[in-house]
Tab-separated table of C-alpha atoms in Angstrom:
chain	number	residue	atom	x	y	z
J	24	MET	CA	118.038	55.064	95.979
J	25	LEU	CA	115.267	56.516	93.846
J	26	LEU	CA	114.160	55.483	90.373
J	27	ILE	CA	112.303	58.188	88.468
J	28	LYS	CA	110.420	56.330	85.752
J	29	SER	CA	109.135	57.463	82.385
J	30	GLY	CA	109.611	61.210	82.812
J	31	ARG	CA	110.291	63.614	79.982
J	32	VAL	CA	113.938	64.404	80.705
J	33	ILE	CA	114.944	67.845	79.463
J	34	ASP	CA	118.598	68.782	79.879
J	35	PRO	CA	119.832	71.654	77.702
J	36	ALA	CA	123.477	70.957	78.595
J	37	SER	CA	123.366	67.493	77.002
J	38	LYS	CA	120.672	68.434	74.449
J	39	THR	CA	118.423	65.733	75.884
J	40	ASP	CA	114.650	65.796	75.399
J	41	ALA	CA	113.321	62.261	75.717
J	42	THR	CA	111.192	59.979	77.862
J	43	LEU	CA	113.704	58.264	80.133
J	44	ASP	CA	114.247	56.621	83.498
J	45	VAL	CA	116.705	58.209	85.956
J	46	LEU	CA	118.246	56.259	88.829
J	47	LEU	CA	119.497	58.390	91.720
J	48	ASP	CA	121.832	57.270	94.483
J	49	GLY	CA	121.521	60.000	97.099
J	50	GLU	CA	122.338	63.259	95.320
J	51	LYS	CA	124.131	61.548	92.410
J	52	ILE	CA	122.707	60.370	89.109
J	53	LYS	CA	123.727	56.738	88.873
J	54	GLU	CA	122.127	55.831	85.549
J	55	VAL	CA	119.915	57.272	82.811
J	56	GLY	CA	118.273	55.013	80.275
J	57	PRO	CA	115.279	54.382	78.064
J	58	ALA	CA	111.930	54.239	79.873
J	59	GLY	CA	111.308	50.825	81.399
J	60	LYS	CA	114.865	49.592	80.881
J	61	ILE	CA	116.453	50.352	84.271
J	62	ALA	CA	115.838	47.676	86.886
J	63	ALA	CA	115.273	49.073	90.365
J	64	PRO	CA	117.744	47.543	92.846
J	65	GLN	CA	116.257	45.985	96.000
J	66	GLY	CA	114.866	48.647	98.362
J	67	THR	CA	114.761	51.397	95.731
J	68	SER	CA	111.861	53.840	95.886
J	69	VAL	CA	110.092	54.279	92.554
J	70	PHE	CA	108.420	57.487	91.347
J	71	ASP	CA	106.255	57.386	88.231
J	72	ALA	CA	106.985	60.626	86.371
J	73	SER	CA	104.779	59.830	83.382
J	74	GLY	CA	103.471	63.096	81.973
J	75	LEU	CA	105.949	65.103	84.070
J	76	ILE	CA	109.176	66.910	83.222
J	77	VAL	CA	112.445	65.890	84.867
J	78	ALA	CA	115.088	68.641	84.591
J	79	PRO	CA	118.195	69.977	86.290
J	80	GLY	CA	117.464	72.417	89.107
J	81	PHE	CA	116.607	75.961	88.106
J	82	ILE	CA	118.640	79.040	89.053
J	83	ASP	CA	116.877	82.315	89.905
J	84	LEU	CA	119.201	85.194	89.040
J	85	HIS	CA	117.167	87.867	90.853
J	86	VAL	CA	115.714	87.275	94.296
J	87	HIS	CA	115.165	89.546	97.275
J	88	LEU	CA	116.040	87.597	100.412
J	89	ARG	CA	116.047	90.814	102.516
J	90	GLU	CA	118.447	89.435	105.111
J	91	PRO	CA	120.144	91.183	106.838
J	92	GLY	CA	117.874	93.897	108.135
J	93	GLN	CA	114.428	93.202	106.732
J	94	GLU	CA	113.732	89.758	108.158
J	95	SER	CA	110.065	90.617	108.714
J	96	SER	CA	109.687	90.538	104.900
J	97	GLU	CA	111.903	87.545	104.037
J	98	THR	CA	114.868	85.604	105.359
J	99	ILE	CA	117.481	83.443	103.727
J	100	GLU	CA	115.743	80.420	105.216
J	101	THR	CA	112.183	81.281	104.106
J	102	GLY	CA	113.250	82.527	100.677
J	103	THR	CA	115.302	79.450	99.919
J	104	ARG	CA	112.544	77.164	101.221
J	105	ALA	CA	110.180	78.742	98.684
J	106	ALA	CA	112.833	78.438	95.973
J	107	ALA	CA	113.346	74.730	96.693
J	108	ARG	CA	109.596	74.068	96.544
J	109	GLY	CA	109.552	75.694	93.108
J	110	GLY	CA	112.349	73.518	91.708
J	111	PHE	CA	115.189	75.995	92.159
J	112	THR	CA	118.540	74.702	93.384
J	113	ALA	CA	120.268	78.094	93.472
J	114	VAL	CA	119.355	81.756	93.867
J	115	CYS	CA	121.288	85.000	93.396
J	116	CYS	CA	120.218	87.551	95.986
J	117	MET	CA	120.108	91.244	95.226
J	118	PRO	CA	121.966	93.695	97.511
J	119	ASN	CA	118.816	95.511	98.685
J	120	THR	CA	119.340	94.612	102.323
J	121	LYS	CA	119.789	96.838	105.384
J	122	PRO	CA	122.630	97.538	105.398
J	123	VAL	CA	123.051	97.337	101.635
J	124	ASN	CA	125.378	94.539	100.544
J	125	ASP	CA	128.134	96.956	99.549
J	126	SER	CA	131.009	95.518	101.608
J	127	ALA	CA	132.829	92.264	102.254
J	128	MET	CA	131.357	92.238	105.765
J	129	VAL	CA	127.753	92.071	104.520
J	130	THR	CA	128.635	89.629	101.731
J	131	SER	CA	130.366	87.367	104.265
J	132	TYR	CA	127.342	87.533	106.556
J	133	ILE	CA	125.065	86.384	103.720
J	134	VAL	CA	127.437	83.570	102.754
J	135	GLU	CA	127.742	82.334	106.354
J	136	ARG	CA	124.018	82.629	107.055
J	137	ALA	CA	123.261	80.735	103.849
J	138	ARG	CA	125.682	78.008	104.872
J	139	SER	CA	123.667	77.347	108.028
J	140	LYS	CA	120.075	78.218	106.971
J	141	ALA	CA	119.642	77.937	103.200
J	142	LEU	CA	117.886	75.017	101.556
J	143	VAL	CA	119.438	75.834	98.161
J	144	ASN	CA	122.692	77.455	97.053
J	145	VAL	CA	122.771	81.216	97.661
J	146	PHE	CA	125.002	83.457	95.564
J	147	PRO	CA	125.161	87.072	96.795
J	148	ILE	CA	125.163	89.975	94.382
J	149	GLY	CA	127.055	92.969	95.735
J	150	ALA	CA	126.057	96.582	95.234
J	151	ILE	CA	127.748	98.568	92.490
J	152	THR	CA	127.824	101.693	94.646
J	153	LYS	CA	127.933	102.418	98.351
J	154	GLY	CA	124.442	102.296	99.742
J	155	SER	CA	123.216	101.770	96.164
J	156	ALA	CA	123.242	105.555	95.990
J	157	GLY	CA	124.865	105.682	92.549
J	158	GLU	CA	127.710	108.045	93.501
J	159	GLU	CA	130.714	106.133	94.883
J	160	LEU	CA	131.850	102.627	93.975
J	161	SER	CA	131.503	99.954	96.626
J	162	ALA	CA	134.348	97.607	97.575
J	163	ILE	CA	133.929	95.431	94.489
J	164	GLY	CA	137.126	93.382	94.843
J	165	ALA	CA	136.557	92.730	98.538
J	166	MET	CA	132.971	91.643	97.907
J	167	LYS	CA	134.119	89.257	95.178
J	168	ALA	CA	136.707	87.780	97.566
J	169	ALA	CA	133.936	87.325	100.155
J	170	GLY	CA	131.677	85.500	97.688
J	171	ALA	CA	129.802	88.005	95.502
J	172	VAL	CA	129.098	86.609	92.029
J	173	ALA	CA	127.953	89.840	90.336
J	174	ILE	CA	127.249	93.486	91.111
J	175	SER	CA	124.032	95.473	90.810
J	176	ASP	CA	122.286	98.381	92.435
J	177	ASP	CA	119.087	96.382	91.862
J	178	GLY	CA	116.163	98.706	91.100
J	179	LEU	CA	118.290	101.833	91.464
J	180	PRO	CA	120.129	102.283	88.163
J	181	VAL	CA	123.519	103.984	88.265
J	182	MET	CA	122.717	107.257	86.488
J	183	ASN	CA	126.214	108.783	86.706
J	184	ALA	CA	128.001	107.731	83.491
J	185	ARG	CA	131.481	108.195	84.977
J	186	VAL	CA	130.658	105.999	87.975
J	187	MET	CA	129.078	103.372	85.744
J	188	ARG	CA	132.084	103.316	83.428
J	189	ARG	CA	134.425	102.824	86.394
J	190	ALA	CA	132.136	100.065	87.684
J	191	MET	CA	132.355	98.308	84.316
J	192	GLU	CA	136.137	98.571	84.327
J	193	PHE	CA	136.363	97.147	87.849
J	194	ALA	CA	133.832	94.427	87.040
J	195	ARG	CA	135.826	93.379	83.996
J	196	SER	CA	139.064	93.230	85.987
J	197	TYR	CA	137.369	91.010	88.601
J	198	ASP	CA	135.472	88.951	85.990
J	199	LEU	CA	132.124	89.919	87.526
J	200	PRO	CA	128.920	90.448	85.580
J	201	ILE	CA	126.948	93.661	86.097
J	202	ILE	CA	123.181	93.430	86.407
J	203	GLN	CA	121.795	96.843	85.513
J	204	HIS	CA	118.128	97.831	85.392
């Protein structure tokens, strides 16, 4: 167990912004109470968070993990290690991999690799178009089924209005957000 004492707890979901103690039991919050009012059970580690902010983990909606294909730049393991050190508990990785994440096969690879190597939750973003080339829609439904949480061609905006309109229609039918630059 871990008792985080006297930290400024900021939690937008519960509209909390107060100096509190937080008692953790493994990965679960066991108790939250006024500073100095929670007694640490025998054997509990205590961390003085005075002057520090205690918050839920952050989510980065736009990361470049580069795996598969560009592991010399970044991997799922190294990217998520950096994310964890920065207080992030989840990242959404852009489809700018080699091959581009424009199919269920690549999405599945990312999901499986993250399961074994990631230090935080990884949510793949599939490409809007094949090869992020902006001309032909990728397999949006199949990518969603494999674990994609959104679609984007990352830094390559879809310039063809007809293709983009079709992408929006497909995205709506699959309840997927589009991230467009």
